[in-house]
PDB file of C-alpha atoms in Angstrom:
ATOM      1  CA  UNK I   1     -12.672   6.874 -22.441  1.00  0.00           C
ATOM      2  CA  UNK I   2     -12.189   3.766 -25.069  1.00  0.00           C
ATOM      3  CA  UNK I   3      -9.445   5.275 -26.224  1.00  0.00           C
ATOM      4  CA  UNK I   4      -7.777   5.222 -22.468  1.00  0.00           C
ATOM      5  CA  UNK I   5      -9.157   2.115 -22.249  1.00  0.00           C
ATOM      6  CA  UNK I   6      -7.448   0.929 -25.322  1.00  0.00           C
ATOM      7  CA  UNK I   7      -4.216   2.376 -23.899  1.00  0.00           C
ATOM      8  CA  UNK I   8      -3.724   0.374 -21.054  1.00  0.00           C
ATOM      9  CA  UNK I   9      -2.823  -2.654 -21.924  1.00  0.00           C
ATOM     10  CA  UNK I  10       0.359  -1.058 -23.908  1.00  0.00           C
ATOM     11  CA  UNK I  11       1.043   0.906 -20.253  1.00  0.00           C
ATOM     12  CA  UNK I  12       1.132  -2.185 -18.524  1.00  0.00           C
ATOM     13  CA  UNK I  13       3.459  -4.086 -20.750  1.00  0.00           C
ATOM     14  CA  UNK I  14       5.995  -1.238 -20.900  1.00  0.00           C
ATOM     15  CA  UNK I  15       5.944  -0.597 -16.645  1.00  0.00           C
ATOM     16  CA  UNK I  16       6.167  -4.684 -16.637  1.00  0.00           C
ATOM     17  CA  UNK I  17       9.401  -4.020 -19.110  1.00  0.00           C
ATOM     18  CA  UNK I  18      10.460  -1.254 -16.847  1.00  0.00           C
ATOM     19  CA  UNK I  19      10.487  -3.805 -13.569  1.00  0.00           C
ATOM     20  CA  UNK I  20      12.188  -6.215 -15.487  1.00  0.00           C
ATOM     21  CA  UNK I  21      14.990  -4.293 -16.369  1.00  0.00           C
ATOM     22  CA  UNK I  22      15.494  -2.118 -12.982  1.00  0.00           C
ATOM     23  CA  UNK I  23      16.040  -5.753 -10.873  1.00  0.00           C
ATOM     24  CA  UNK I  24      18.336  -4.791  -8.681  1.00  0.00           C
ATOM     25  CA  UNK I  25      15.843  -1.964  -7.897  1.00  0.00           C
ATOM     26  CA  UNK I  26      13.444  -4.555  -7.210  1.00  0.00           C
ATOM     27  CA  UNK I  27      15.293  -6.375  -4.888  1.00  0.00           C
ATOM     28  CA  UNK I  28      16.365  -3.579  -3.069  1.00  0.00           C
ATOM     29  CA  UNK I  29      12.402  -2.752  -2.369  1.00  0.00           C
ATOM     30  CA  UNK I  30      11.947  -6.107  -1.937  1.00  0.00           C
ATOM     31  CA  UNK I  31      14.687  -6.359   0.948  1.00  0.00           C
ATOM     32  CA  UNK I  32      13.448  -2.967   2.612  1.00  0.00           C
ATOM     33  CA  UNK I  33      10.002  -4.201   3.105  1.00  0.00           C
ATOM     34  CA  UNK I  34      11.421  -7.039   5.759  1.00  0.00           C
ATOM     35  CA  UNK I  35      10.243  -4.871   8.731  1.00  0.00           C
ATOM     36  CA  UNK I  36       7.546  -8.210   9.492  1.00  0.00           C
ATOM     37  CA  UNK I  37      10.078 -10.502   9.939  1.00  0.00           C
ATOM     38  CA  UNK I  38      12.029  -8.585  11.998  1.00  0.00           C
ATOM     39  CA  UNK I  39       9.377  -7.456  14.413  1.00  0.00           C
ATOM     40  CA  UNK I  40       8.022 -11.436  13.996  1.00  0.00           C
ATOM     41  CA  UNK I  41      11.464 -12.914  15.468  1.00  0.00           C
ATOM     42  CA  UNK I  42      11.100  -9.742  18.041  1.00  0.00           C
ATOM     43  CA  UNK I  43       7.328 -10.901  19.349  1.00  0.00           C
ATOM     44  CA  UNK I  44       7.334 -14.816  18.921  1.00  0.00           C
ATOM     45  CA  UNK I  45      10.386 -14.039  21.256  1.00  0.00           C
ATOM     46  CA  UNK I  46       8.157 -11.745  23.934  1.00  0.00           C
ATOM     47  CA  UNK I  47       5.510 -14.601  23.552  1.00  0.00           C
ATOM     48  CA  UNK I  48       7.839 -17.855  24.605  1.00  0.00           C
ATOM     49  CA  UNK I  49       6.927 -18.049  27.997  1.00  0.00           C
ATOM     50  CA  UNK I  50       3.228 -16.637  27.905  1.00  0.00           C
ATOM     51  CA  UNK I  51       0.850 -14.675  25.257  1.00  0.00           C
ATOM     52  CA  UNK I  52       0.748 -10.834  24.602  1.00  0.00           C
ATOM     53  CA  UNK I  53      -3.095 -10.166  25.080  1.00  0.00           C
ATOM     54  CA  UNK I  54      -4.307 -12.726  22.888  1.00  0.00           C
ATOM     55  CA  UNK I  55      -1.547 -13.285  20.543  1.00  0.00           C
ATOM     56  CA  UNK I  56       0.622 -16.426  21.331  1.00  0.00           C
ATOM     57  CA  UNK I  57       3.526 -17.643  19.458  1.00  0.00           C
ATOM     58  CA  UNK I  58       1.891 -19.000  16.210  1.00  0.00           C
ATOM     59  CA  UNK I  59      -0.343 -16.136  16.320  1.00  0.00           C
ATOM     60  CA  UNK I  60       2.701 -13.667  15.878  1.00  0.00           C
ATOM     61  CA  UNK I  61       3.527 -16.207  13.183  1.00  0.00           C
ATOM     62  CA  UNK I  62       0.676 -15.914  11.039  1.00  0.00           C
ATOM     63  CA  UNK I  63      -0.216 -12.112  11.694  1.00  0.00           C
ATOM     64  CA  UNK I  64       3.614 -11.235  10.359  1.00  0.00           C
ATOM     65  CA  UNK I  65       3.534 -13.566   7.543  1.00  0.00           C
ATOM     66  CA  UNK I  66       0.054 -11.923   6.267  1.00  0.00           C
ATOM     67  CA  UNK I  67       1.217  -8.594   6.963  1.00  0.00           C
ATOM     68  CA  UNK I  68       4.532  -9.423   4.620  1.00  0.00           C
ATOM     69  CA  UNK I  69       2.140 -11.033   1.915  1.00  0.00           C
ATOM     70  CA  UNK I  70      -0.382  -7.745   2.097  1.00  0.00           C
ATOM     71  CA  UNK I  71       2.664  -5.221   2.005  1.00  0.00           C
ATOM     72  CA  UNK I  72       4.083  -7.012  -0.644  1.00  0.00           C
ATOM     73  CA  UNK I  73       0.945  -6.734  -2.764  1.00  0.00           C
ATOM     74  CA  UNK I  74       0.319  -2.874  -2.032  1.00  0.00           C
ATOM     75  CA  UNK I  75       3.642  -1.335  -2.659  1.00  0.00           C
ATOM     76  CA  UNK I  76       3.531   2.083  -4.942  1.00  0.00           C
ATOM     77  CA  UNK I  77       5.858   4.133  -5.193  1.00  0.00           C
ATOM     78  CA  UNK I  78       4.516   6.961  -7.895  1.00  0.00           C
ATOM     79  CA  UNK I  79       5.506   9.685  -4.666  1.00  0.00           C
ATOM     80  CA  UNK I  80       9.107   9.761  -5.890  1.00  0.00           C
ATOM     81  CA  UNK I  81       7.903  10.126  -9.669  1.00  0.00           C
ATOM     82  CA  UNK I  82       5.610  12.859  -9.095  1.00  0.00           C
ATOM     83  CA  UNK I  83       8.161  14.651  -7.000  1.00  0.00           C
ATOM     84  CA  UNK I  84      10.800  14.051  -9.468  1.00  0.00           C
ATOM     85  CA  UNK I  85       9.016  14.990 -12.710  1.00  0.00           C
ATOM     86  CA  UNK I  86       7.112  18.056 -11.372  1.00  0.00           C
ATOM     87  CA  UNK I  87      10.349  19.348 -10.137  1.00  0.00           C
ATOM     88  CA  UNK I  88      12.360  18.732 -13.462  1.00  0.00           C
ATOM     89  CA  UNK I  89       9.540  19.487 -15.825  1.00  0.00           C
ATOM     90  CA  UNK I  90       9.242  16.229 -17.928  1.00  0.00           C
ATOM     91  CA  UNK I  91       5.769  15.972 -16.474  1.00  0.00           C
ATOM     92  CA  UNK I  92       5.145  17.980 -19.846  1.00  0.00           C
ATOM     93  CA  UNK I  93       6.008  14.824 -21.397  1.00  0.00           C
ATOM     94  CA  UNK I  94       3.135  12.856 -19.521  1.00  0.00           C
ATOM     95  CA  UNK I  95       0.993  15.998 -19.983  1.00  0.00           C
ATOM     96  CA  UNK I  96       1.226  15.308 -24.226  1.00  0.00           C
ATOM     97  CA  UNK I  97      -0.237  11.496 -24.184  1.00  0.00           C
ATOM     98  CA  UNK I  98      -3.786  10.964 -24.655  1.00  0.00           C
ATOM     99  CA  UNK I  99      -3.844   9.438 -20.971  1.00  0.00           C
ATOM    100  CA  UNK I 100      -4.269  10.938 -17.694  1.00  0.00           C
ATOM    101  CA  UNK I 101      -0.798  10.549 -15.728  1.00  0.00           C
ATOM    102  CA  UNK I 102      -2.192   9.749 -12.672  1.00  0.00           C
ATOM    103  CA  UNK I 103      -3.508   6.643 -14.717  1.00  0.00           C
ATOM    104  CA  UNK I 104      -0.520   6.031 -16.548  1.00  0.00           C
ATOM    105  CA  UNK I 105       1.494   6.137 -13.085  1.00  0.00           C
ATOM    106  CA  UNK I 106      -1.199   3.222 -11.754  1.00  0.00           C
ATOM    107  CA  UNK I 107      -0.549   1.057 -14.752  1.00  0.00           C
ATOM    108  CA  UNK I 108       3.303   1.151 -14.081  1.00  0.00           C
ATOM    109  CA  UNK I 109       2.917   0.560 -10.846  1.00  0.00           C
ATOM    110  CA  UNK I 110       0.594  -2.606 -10.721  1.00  0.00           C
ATOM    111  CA  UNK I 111       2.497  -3.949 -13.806  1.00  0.00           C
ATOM    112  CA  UNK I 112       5.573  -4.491 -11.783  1.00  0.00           C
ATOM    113  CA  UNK I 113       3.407  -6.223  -9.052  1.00  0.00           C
ATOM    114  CA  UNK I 114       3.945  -9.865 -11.086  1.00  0.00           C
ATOM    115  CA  UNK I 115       7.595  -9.372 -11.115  1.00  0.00           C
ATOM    116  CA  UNK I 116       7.803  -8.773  -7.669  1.00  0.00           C
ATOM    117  CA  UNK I 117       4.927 -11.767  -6.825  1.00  0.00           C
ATOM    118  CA  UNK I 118       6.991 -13.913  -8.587  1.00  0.00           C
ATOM    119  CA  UNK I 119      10.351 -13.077  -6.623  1.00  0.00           C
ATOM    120  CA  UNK I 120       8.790 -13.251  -3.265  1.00  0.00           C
ATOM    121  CA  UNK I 121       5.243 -13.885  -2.892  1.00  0.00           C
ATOM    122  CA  UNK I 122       5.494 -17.838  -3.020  1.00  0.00           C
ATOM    123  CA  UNK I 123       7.670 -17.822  -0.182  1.00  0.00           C
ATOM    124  CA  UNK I 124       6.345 -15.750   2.064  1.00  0.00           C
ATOM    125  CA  UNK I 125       2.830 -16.950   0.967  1.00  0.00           C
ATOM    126  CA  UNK I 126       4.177 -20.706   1.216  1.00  0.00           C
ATOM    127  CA  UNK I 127       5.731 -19.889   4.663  1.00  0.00           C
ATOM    128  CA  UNK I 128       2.213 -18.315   5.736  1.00  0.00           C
ATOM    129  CA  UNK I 129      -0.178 -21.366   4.865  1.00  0.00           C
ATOM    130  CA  UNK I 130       2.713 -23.635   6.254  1.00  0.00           C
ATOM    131  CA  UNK I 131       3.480 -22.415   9.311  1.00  0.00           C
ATOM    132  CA  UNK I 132       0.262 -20.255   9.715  1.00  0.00           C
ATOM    133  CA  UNK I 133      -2.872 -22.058   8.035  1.00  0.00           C
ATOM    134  CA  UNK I 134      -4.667 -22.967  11.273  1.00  0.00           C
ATOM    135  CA  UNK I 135      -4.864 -19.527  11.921  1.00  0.00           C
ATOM    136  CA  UNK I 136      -6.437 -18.348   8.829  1.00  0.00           C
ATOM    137  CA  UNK I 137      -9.859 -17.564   8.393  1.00  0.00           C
ATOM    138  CA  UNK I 138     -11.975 -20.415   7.122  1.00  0.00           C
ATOM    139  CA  UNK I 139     -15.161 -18.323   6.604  1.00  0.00           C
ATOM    140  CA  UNK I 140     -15.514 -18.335   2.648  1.00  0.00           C
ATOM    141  CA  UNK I 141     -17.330 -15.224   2.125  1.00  0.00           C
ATOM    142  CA  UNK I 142     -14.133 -13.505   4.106  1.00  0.00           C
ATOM    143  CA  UNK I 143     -11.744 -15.568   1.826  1.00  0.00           C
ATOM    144  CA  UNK I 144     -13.325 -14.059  -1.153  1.00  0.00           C
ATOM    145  CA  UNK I 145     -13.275 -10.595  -0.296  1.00  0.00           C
ATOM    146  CA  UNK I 146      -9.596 -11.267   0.413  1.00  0.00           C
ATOM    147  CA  UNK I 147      -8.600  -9.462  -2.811  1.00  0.00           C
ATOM    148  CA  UNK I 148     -10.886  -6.899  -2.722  1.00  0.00           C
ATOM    149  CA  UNK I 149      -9.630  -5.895   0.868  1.00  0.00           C
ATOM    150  CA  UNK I 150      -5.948  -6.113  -0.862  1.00  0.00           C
ATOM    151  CA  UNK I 151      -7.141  -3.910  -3.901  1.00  0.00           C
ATOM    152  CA  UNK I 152      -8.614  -0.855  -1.465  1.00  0.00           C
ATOM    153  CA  UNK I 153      -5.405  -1.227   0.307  1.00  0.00           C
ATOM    154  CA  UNK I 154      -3.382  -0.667  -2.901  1.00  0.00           C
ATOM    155  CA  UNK I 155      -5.740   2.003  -4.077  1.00  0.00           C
ATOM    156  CA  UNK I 156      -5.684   4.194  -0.574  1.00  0.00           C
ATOM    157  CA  UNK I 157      -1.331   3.806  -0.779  1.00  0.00           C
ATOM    158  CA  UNK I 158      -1.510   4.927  -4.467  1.00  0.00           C
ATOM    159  CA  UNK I 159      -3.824   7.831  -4.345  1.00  0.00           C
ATOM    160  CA  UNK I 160      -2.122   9.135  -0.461  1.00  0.00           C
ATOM    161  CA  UNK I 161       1.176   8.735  -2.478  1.00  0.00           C
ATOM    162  CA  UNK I 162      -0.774  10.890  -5.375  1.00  0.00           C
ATOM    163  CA  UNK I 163      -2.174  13.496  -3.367  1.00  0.00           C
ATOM    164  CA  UNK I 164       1.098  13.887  -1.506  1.00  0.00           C
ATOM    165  CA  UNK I 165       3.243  14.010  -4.696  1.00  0.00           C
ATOM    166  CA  UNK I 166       0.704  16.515  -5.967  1.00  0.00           C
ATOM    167  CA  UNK I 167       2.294  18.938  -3.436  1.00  0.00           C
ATOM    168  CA  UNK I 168       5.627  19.072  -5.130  1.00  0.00           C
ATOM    169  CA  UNK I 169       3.490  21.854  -7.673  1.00  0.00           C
ATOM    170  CA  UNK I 170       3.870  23.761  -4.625  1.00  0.00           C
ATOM    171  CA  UNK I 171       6.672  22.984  -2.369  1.00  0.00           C
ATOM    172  CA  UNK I 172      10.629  22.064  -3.315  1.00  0.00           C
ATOM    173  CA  UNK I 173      10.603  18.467  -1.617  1.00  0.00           C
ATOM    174  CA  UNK I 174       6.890  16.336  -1.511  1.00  0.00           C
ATOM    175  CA  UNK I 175       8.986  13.179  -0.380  1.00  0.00           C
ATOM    176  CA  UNK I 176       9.875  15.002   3.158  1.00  0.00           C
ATOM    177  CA  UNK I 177       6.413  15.252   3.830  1.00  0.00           C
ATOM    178  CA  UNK I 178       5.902  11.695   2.955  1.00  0.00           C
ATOM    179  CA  UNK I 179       8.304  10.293   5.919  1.00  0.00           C
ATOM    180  CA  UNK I 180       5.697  11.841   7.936  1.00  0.00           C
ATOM    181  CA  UNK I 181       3.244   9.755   6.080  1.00  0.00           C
ATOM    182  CA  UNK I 182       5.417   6.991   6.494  1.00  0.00           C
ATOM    183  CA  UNK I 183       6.006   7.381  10.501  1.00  0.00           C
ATOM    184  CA  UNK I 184       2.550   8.060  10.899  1.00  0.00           C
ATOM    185  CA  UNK I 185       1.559   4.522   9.038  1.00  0.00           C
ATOM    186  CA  UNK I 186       3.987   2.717  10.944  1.00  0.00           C
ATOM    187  CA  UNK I 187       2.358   2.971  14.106  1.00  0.00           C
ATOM    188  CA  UNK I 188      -1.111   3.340  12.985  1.00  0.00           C
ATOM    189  CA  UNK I 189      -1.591   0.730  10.358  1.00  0.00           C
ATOM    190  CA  UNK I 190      -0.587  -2.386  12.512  1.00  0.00           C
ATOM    191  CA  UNK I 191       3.114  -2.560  10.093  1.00  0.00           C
ATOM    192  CA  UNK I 192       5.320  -2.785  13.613  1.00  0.00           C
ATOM    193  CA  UNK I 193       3.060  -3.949  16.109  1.00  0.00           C
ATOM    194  CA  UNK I 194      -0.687  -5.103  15.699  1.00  0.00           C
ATOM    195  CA  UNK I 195      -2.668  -2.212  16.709  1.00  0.00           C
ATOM    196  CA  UNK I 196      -4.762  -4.206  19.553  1.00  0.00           C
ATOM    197  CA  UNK I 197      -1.689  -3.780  21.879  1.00  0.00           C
ATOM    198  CA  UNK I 198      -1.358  -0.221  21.837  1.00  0.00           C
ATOM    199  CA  UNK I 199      -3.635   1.831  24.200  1.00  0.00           C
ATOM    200  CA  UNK I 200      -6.838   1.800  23.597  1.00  0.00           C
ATOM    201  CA  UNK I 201      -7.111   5.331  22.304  1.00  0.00           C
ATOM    202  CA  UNK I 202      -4.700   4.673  19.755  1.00  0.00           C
ATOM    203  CA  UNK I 203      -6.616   1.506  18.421  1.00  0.00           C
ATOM    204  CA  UNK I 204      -9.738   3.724  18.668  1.00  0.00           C
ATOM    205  CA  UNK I 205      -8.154   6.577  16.856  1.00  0.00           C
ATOM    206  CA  UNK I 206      -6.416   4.130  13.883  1.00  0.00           C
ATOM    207  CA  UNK I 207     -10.563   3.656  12.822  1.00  0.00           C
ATOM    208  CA  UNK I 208     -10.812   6.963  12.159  1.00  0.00           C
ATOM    209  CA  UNK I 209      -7.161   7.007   9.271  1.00  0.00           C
ATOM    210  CA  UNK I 210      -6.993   5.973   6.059  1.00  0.00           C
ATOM    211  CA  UNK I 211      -3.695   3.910   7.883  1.00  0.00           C
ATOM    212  CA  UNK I 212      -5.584   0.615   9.231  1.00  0.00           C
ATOM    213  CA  UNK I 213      -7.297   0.212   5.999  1.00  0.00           C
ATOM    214  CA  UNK I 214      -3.670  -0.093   4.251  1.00  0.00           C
ATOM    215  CA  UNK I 215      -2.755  -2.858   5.753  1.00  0.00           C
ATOM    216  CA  UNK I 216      -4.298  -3.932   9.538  1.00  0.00           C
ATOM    217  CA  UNK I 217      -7.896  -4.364   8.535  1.00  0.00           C
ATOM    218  CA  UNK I 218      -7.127  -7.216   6.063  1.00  0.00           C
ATOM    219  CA  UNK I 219      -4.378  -8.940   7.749  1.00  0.00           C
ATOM    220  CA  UNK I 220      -6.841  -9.292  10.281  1.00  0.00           C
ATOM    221  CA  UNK I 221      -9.483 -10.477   8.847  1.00  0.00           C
ATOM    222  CA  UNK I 222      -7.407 -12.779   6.312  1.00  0.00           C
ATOM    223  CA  UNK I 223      -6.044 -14.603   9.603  1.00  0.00           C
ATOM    224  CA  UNK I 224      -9.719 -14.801  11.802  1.00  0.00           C
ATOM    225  CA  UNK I 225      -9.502 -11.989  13.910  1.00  0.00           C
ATOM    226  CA  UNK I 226     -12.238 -10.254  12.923  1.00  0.00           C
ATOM    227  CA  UNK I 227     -15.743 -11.409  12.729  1.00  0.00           C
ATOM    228  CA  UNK I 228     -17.815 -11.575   9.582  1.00  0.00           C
ATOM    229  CA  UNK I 229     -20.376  -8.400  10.277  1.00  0.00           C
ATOM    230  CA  UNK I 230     -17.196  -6.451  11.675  1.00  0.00           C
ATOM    231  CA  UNK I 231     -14.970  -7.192   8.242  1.00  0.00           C
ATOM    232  CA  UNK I 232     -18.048  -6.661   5.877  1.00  0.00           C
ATOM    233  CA  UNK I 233     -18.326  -3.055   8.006  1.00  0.00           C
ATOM    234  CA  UNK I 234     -14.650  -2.285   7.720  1.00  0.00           C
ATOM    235  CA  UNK I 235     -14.797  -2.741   4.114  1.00  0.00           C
ATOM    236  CA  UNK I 236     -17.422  -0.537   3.487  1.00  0.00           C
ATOM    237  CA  UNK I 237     -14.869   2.425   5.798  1.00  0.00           C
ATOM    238  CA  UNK I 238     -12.018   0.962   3.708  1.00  0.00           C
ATOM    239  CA  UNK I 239     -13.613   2.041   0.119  1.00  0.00           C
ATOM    240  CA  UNK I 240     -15.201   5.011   1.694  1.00  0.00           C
ATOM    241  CA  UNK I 241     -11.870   6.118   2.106  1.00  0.00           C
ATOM    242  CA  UNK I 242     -10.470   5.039  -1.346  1.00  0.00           C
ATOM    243  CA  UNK I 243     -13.492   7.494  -2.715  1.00  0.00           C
ATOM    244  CA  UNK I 244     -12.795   9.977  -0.527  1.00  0.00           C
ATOM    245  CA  UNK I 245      -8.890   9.820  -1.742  1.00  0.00           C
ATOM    246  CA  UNK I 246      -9.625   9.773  -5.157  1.00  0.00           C
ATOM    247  CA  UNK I 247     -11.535  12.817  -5.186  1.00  0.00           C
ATOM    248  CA  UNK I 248      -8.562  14.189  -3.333  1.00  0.00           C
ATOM    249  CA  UNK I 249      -6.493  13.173  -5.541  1.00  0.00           C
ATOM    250  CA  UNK I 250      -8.224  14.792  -8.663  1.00  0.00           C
ATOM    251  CA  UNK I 251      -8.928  18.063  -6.229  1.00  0.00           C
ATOM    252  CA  UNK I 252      -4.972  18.160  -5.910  1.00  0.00           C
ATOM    253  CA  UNK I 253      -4.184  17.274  -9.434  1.00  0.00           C
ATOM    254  CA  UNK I 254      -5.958  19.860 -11.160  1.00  0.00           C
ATOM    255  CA  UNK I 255      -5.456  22.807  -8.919  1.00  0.00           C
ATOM    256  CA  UNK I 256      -1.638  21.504  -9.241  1.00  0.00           C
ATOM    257  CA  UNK I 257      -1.668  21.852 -12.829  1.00  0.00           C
ATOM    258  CA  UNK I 258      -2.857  25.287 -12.637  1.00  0.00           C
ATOM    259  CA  UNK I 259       0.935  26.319 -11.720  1.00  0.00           C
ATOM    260  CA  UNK I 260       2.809  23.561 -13.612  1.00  0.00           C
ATOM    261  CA  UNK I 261       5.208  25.154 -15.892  1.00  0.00           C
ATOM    262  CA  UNK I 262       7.925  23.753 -18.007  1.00  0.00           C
ATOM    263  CA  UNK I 263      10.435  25.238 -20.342  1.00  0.00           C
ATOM    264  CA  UNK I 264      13.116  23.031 -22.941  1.00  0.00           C
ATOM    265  CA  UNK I 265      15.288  23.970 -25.292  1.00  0.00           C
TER     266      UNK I 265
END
């Protein structure tokens, strides 16, 4: 363990060198993830002439804005480079360092999270406490469980991504699978539409996936929607499932290994 320890801080300066050279990467992600302002000019539209339930105009406003800010804090992408490396064997590579991969894949991943703040967290942030600050939460306990809300999110979309990746020991093509994942969190995690005006059973069933907790649950509670004994509740469900996903992910990395096999020449 110190020696992982020791090892991270030379994994996060080479992924933050990675995301610094692949820019136009970056920007690409950074121009897919624009589904919130889309759906916000969409909804503040529905909303002109009367509110949706009990969203008005600004309301729209603030909820999109948070859900861009909370998106663009939890992106992962280690799916693709577990599916990639299993299938062309320079997992063995990983497999030689004195680090677990799955580790090594989370440093690389969070260290090109400053790279992408820096791009396009102060406006959408800025935007948010412009256009959207009366609607924030001004309970301080909620404020500063803010990050760890954002952390479980990050840590339930890495380890899904993991344990989906994972498969690619077994099938040809992991990443198919995960456009389920993805249409699945779509509707279920609040991204297009916030999950109060769906059906009811829908709402009710989104408390019982991993999906709300990736995004919904702290949008909401970041922008007052949901009451102190409710959030402190939901965050207990969030990191129960961020437990329950890691010892998936483990489960799924070791029996994976079991059938790994690379050959080089």
């Amino acid at each position: 363990m110190p020696r992982t320890l020791r090892a991270i801080p030379t994994l996060l300066k080479v992924g933050f060198a990675e995301a610094v050279a692949y820019r136009a990467e970056m920007v690409v992600w950074l121009l897919s993830t624009n589904m919130p302002l889309v759906m916000l000019a969409l909804w503040t539209a529905v909303a002109r002439d009367a509110p949706v339930g009990r969203f008005g105009q600004r309301d729209f406003v603030a909820y999109y804005l948070a859900t861009l800010v909370v998106r663009l804090l939890t992106g992962a992408w280690v799916i693709w480079e577990l599916n990639y490396e299993i299938r062309q064997g320079t997992l063995a590579f990983r497999l030689l360092r004195p680090v677990h991969p799955l580790l090594a894949y989370a440093a690389e991943n969070l260290s090109a999270l400053p790279v992408r703040m820096l791009v396009s967290l102060p406006i959408a942030l800025g935007a948010l406490l412009v256009v959207g600050r009366d609607r924030l939460t001004g309970d301080p306990l909620l404020l500063a469980l803010f990050p760890v809300t954002v952390l479980g999110a990050w840590l339930i979309t890495f380890l899904a991504m993991a344990i989906i990746g994972a498969l690619a020991f077994w099938i040809d093509q992991a990443g198919s699978l995960f456009e389920i994942w993805l249409g699945l969190f779509g509707v279920f995690s609040g991204y297009l539409v916030p999950l109060e005006l769906f059906p009811h059973w829908v709402a009710t069933a989104a408390r019982f996936l991993p999906f709300r907790y990736m995004l919904a649950f702290p949008v909401e509670m970041i922008i007052g929607m949901t009451p102190r004994p409710v959030a402190l509740a939901e965050l207990a469900v969030q990191w129960t499932f961020v437990v329950a996903l890691a010892l998936g992910a483990r489960g799924a990395w070791a029996l994976g290994l079991r059938r790994f096999a690379a050959f080089g020449g």
